[in-house]
């Protein structure tokens, strides 16, 4: 739609250590203004924007690496933050934990594969990052109302009814 996303800056003490790639540090407010940034009304506004950016990074990591072993600790290491704080912020903004979102993504990927082919349930579970097949089956049934093999029989155009 051609509308540029606004960029904000906030004046914070120079002693703070920033480890995030998407944080720009300027020597003077004028420099930030010249580069198209606007002054955040208050630090709370900046913190919220910062946290939302962090949640977007978490979502991207989950979507691109759902098939890997992603614990909270691993997410914290990859995103340079505390795992407990990461979980708190994510849940505060999205209403669910990163683990819940990861499970949702994994189950959706499994559902898509069930619709397309005839792979073994255990293979699909493993390929989407869920190594415990009974847990995968239980989680799938809870989310979609049918066990994976029942779902495949009901909705896969390649399966025999």
mmCIF file of C-alpha atoms in Angstrom:
data_model
loop_
_atom_site.group_PDB
_atom_site.id
_atom_site.type_symbol
_atom_site.label_atom_id
_atom_site.label_comp_id
_atom_site.label_asym_id
_atom_site.label_seq_id
_atom_site.Cartn_x
_atom_site.Cartn_y
_atom_site.Cartn_z
ATOM 1 C CA UNK A 1 0.000 0.000 0.000
ATOM 2 C CA UNK A 2 3.064 2.253 -0.128
ATOM 3 C CA UNK A 3 2.910 3.389 3.507
ATOM 4 C CA UNK A 4 6.326 3.379 5.164
ATOM 5 C CA UNK A 5 6.639 1.778 8.580
ATOM 6 C CA UNK A 6 7.542 4.499 11.090
ATOM 7 C CA UNK A 7 10.907 4.239 12.791
ATOM 8 C CA UNK A 8 11.328 5.513 16.345
ATOM 9 C CA UNK A 9 14.205 6.452 18.547
ATOM 10 C CA UNK A 10 14.477 7.048 22.246
ATOM 11 C CA UNK A 11 17.147 8.799 24.240
ATOM 12 C CA UNK A 12 18.648 6.290 26.676
ATOM 13 C CA UNK A 13 21.796 6.335 28.773
ATOM 14 C CA UNK A 14 24.916 5.533 26.742
ATOM 15 C CA UNK A 15 25.983 3.025 29.394
ATOM 16 C CA UNK A 16 23.312 0.507 28.340
ATOM 17 C CA UNK A 17 24.613 -2.419 26.310
ATOM 18 C CA UNK A 18 22.535 -3.303 23.225
ATOM 19 C CA UNK A 19 22.950 -6.756 21.695
ATOM 20 C CA UNK A 20 20.136 -6.565 19.173
ATOM 21 C CA UNK A 21 20.915 -6.097 15.502
ATOM 22 C CA UNK A 22 17.820 -3.985 14.861
ATOM 23 C CA UNK A 23 18.768 -1.290 17.393
ATOM 24 C CA UNK A 24 20.324 1.828 15.880
ATOM 25 C CA UNK A 25 22.544 3.976 18.045
ATOM 26 C CA UNK A 26 23.031 7.636 17.176
ATOM 27 C CA UNK A 27 25.394 10.226 18.569
ATOM 28 C CA UNK A 28 22.677 12.879 18.533
ATOM 29 C CA UNK A 29 18.898 13.056 18.202
ATOM 30 C CA UNK A 30 19.286 15.250 15.118
ATOM 31 C CA UNK A 31 21.093 12.443 13.306
ATOM 32 C CA UNK A 32 18.219 10.049 14.027
ATOM 33 C CA UNK A 33 15.688 12.612 12.808
ATOM 34 C CA UNK A 34 17.680 13.148 9.595
ATOM 35 C CA UNK A 35 17.556 9.414 8.918
ATOM 36 C CA UNK A 36 13.759 9.315 9.222
ATOM 37 C CA UNK A 37 13.357 8.228 12.844
ATOM 38 C CA UNK A 38 10.773 9.821 15.122
ATOM 39 C CA UNK A 39 11.176 10.399 18.819
ATOM 40 C CA UNK A 40 9.271 7.812 20.830
ATOM 41 C CA UNK A 41 6.858 9.515 23.203
ATOM 42 C CA UNK A 42 8.272 7.651 26.148
ATOM 43 C CA UNK A 43 10.488 4.755 27.022
ATOM 44 C CA UNK A 44 7.457 2.462 27.468
ATOM 45 C CA UNK A 45 6.528 2.995 23.826
ATOM 46 C CA UNK A 46 10.074 2.137 22.760
ATOM 47 C CA UNK A 47 10.155 -0.948 24.949
ATOM 48 C CA UNK A 48 6.863 -2.182 23.464
ATOM 49 C CA UNK A 49 8.175 -1.684 19.915
ATOM 50 C CA UNK A 50 11.391 -3.455 20.868
ATOM 51 C CA UNK A 51 9.482 -6.369 22.394
ATOM 52 C CA UNK A 52 7.242 -6.663 19.337
ATOM 53 C CA UNK A 53 10.347 -6.833 17.152
ATOM 54 C CA UNK A 54 11.691 -9.581 19.379
ATOM 55 C CA UNK A 55 8.432 -11.544 19.058
ATOM 56 C CA UNK A 56 8.648 -11.206 15.266
ATOM 57 C CA UNK A 57 12.192 -12.605 15.412
ATOM 58 C CA UNK A 58 10.976 -15.528 17.523
ATOM 59 C CA UNK A 59 8.127 -16.230 15.080
ATOM 60 C CA UNK A 60 10.515 -16.196 12.132
ATOM 61 C CA UNK A 61 12.903 -18.549 13.896
ATOM 62 C CA UNK A 62 10.062 -20.929 14.805
ATOM 63 C CA UNK A 63 8.675 -20.951 11.248
ATOM 64 C CA UNK A 64 12.068 -21.544 9.648
ATOM 65 C CA UNK A 65 13.420 -24.074 12.157
ATOM 66 C CA UNK A 66 10.334 -25.911 13.478
ATOM 67 C CA UNK A 67 11.902 -29.251 12.596
ATOM 68 C CA UNK A 68 14.866 -28.651 14.931
ATOM 69 C CA UNK A 69 15.162 -29.192 18.667
ATOM 70 C CA UNK A 70 14.170 -25.694 19.845
ATOM 71 C CA UNK A 71 14.033 -25.407 23.605
ATOM 72 C CA UNK A 72 13.450 -22.095 25.341
ATOM 73 C CA UNK A 73 17.129 -22.075 26.234
ATOM 74 C CA UNK A 74 18.075 -22.531 22.568
ATOM 75 C CA UNK A 75 15.759 -19.686 21.531
ATOM 76 C CA UNK A 76 17.301 -17.481 24.208
ATOM 77 C CA UNK A 77 20.813 -18.251 22.971
ATOM 78 C CA UNK A 78 19.961 -17.635 19.330
ATOM 79 C CA UNK A 79 18.196 -14.354 20.106
ATOM 80 C CA UNK A 80 20.607 -13.137 22.798
ATOM 81 C CA UNK A 81 18.102 -13.016 25.621
ATOM 82 C CA UNK A 82 17.011 -14.717 28.791
ATOM 83 C CA UNK A 83 14.786 -17.739 28.119
ATOM 84 C CA UNK A 84 12.385 -16.860 30.944
ATOM 85 C CA UNK A 85 12.095 -13.227 29.800
ATOM 86 C CA UNK A 86 11.628 -14.386 26.206
ATOM 87 C CA UNK A 87 8.762 -16.658 27.290
ATOM 88 C CA UNK A 88 7.194 -13.878 29.385
ATOM 89 C CA UNK A 89 7.307 -11.278 26.600
ATOM 90 C CA UNK A 90 6.106 -13.693 23.936
ATOM 91 C CA UNK A 91 3.136 -14.803 26.027
ATOM 92 C CA UNK A 92 2.328 -11.204 26.987
ATOM 93 C CA UNK A 93 2.180 -10.115 23.340
ATOM 94 C CA UNK A 94 0.839 -13.252 21.593
ATOM 95 C CA UNK A 95 -1.217 -14.902 24.345
ATOM 96 C CA UNK A 96 0.628 -18.220 24.095
ATOM 97 C CA UNK A 97 4.130 -19.449 24.815
ATOM 98 C CA UNK A 98 6.811 -19.990 22.164
ATOM 99 C CA UNK A 99 6.517 -23.750 22.812
ATOM 100 C CA UNK A 100 2.774 -23.633 22.140
ATOM 101 C CA UNK A 101 3.385 -21.730 18.895
ATOM 102 C CA UNK A 102 6.105 -24.208 17.903
ATOM 103 C CA UNK A 103 3.726 -27.128 18.492
ATOM 104 C CA UNK A 104 1.026 -25.355 16.450
ATOM 105 C CA UNK A 105 3.446 -24.878 13.533
ATOM 106 C CA UNK A 106 4.658 -28.480 13.737
ATOM 107 C CA UNK A 107 1.126 -29.866 13.770
ATOM 108 C CA UNK A 108 0.118 -27.691 10.826
ATOM 109 C CA UNK A 109 3.116 -28.896 8.821
ATOM 110 C CA UNK A 110 2.219 -32.488 9.700
ATOM 111 C CA UNK A 111 -1.410 -31.901 8.675
ATOM 112 C CA UNK A 112 -0.266 -30.638 5.267
ATOM 113 C CA UNK A 113 1.920 -33.725 4.779
ATOM 114 C CA UNK A 114 -0.922 -36.039 5.783
ATOM 115 C CA UNK A 115 -3.083 -34.477 3.071
ATOM 116 C CA UNK A 116 -0.454 -34.937 0.374
ATOM 117 C CA UNK A 117 1.042 -38.367 0.857
ATOM 118 C CA UNK A 118 1.142 -41.733 2.537
ATOM 119 C CA UNK A 119 4.257 -41.432 4.699
ATOM 120 C CA UNK A 120 4.331 -43.256 8.004
ATOM 121 C CA UNK A 121 2.931 -41.235 10.908
ATOM 122 C CA UNK A 122 6.172 -41.714 12.856
ATOM 123 C CA UNK A 123 8.208 -40.375 9.922
ATOM 124 C CA UNK A 124 6.023 -37.268 9.625
ATOM 125 C CA UNK A 125 6.222 -36.703 13.374
ATOM 126 C CA UNK A 126 10.008 -36.989 13.340
ATOM 127 C CA UNK A 127 10.371 -34.761 10.256
ATOM 128 C CA UNK A 128 8.384 -31.942 11.878
ATOM 129 C CA UNK A 129 10.489 -32.104 15.033
ATOM 130 C CA UNK A 130 8.269 -34.218 17.270
ATOM 131 C CA UNK A 131 10.379 -37.261 18.166
ATOM 132 C CA UNK A 132 7.808 -38.809 20.514
ATOM 133 C CA UNK A 133 5.194 -40.348 18.189
ATOM 134 C CA UNK A 134 2.556 -41.072 20.886
ATOM 135 C CA UNK A 135 2.805 -37.438 22.055
ATOM 136 C CA UNK A 136 2.525 -36.281 18.426
ATOM 137 C CA UNK A 137 -0.619 -38.393 17.909
ATOM 138 C CA UNK A 138 -2.192 -37.119 21.149
ATOM 139 C CA UNK A 139 -1.368 -33.474 20.282
ATOM 140 C CA UNK A 140 -2.665 -33.859 16.719
ATOM 141 C CA UNK A 141 -5.943 -35.359 17.909
ATOM 142 C CA UNK A 142 -6.389 -32.610 20.494
ATOM 143 C CA UNK A 143 -5.872 -29.905 17.841
ATOM 144 C CA UNK A 144 -7.754 -31.405 14.875
ATOM 145 C CA UNK A 145 -10.259 -33.726 16.532
ATOM 146 C CA UNK A 146 -8.965 -36.841 14.770
ATOM 147 C CA UNK A 147 -5.873 -38.997 15.125
ATOM 148 C CA UNK A 148 -3.417 -38.472 12.226
ATOM 149 C CA UNK A 149 -4.334 -41.757 10.489
ATOM 150 C CA UNK A 150 -8.070 -40.945 10.798
ATOM 151 C CA UNK A 151 -7.435 -37.417 9.495
ATOM 152 C CA UNK A 152 -5.547 -38.824 6.511
ATOM 153 C CA UNK A 153 -8.364 -41.274 5.706
ATOM 154 C CA UNK A 154 -10.967 -38.529 5.957
ATOM 155 C CA UNK A 155 -9.214 -35.771 3.970
ATOM 156 C CA UNK A 156 -6.342 -37.146 1.833
ATOM 157 C CA UNK A 157 -7.464 -37.437 -1.783
ATOM 158 C CA UNK A 158 -4.849 -40.173 -2.370
ATOM 159 C CA UNK A 159 -6.006 -42.444 0.455
ATOM 160 C CA UNK A 160 -8.655 -45.105 -0.035
ATOM 161 C CA UNK A 161 -11.895 -44.542 1.833
#
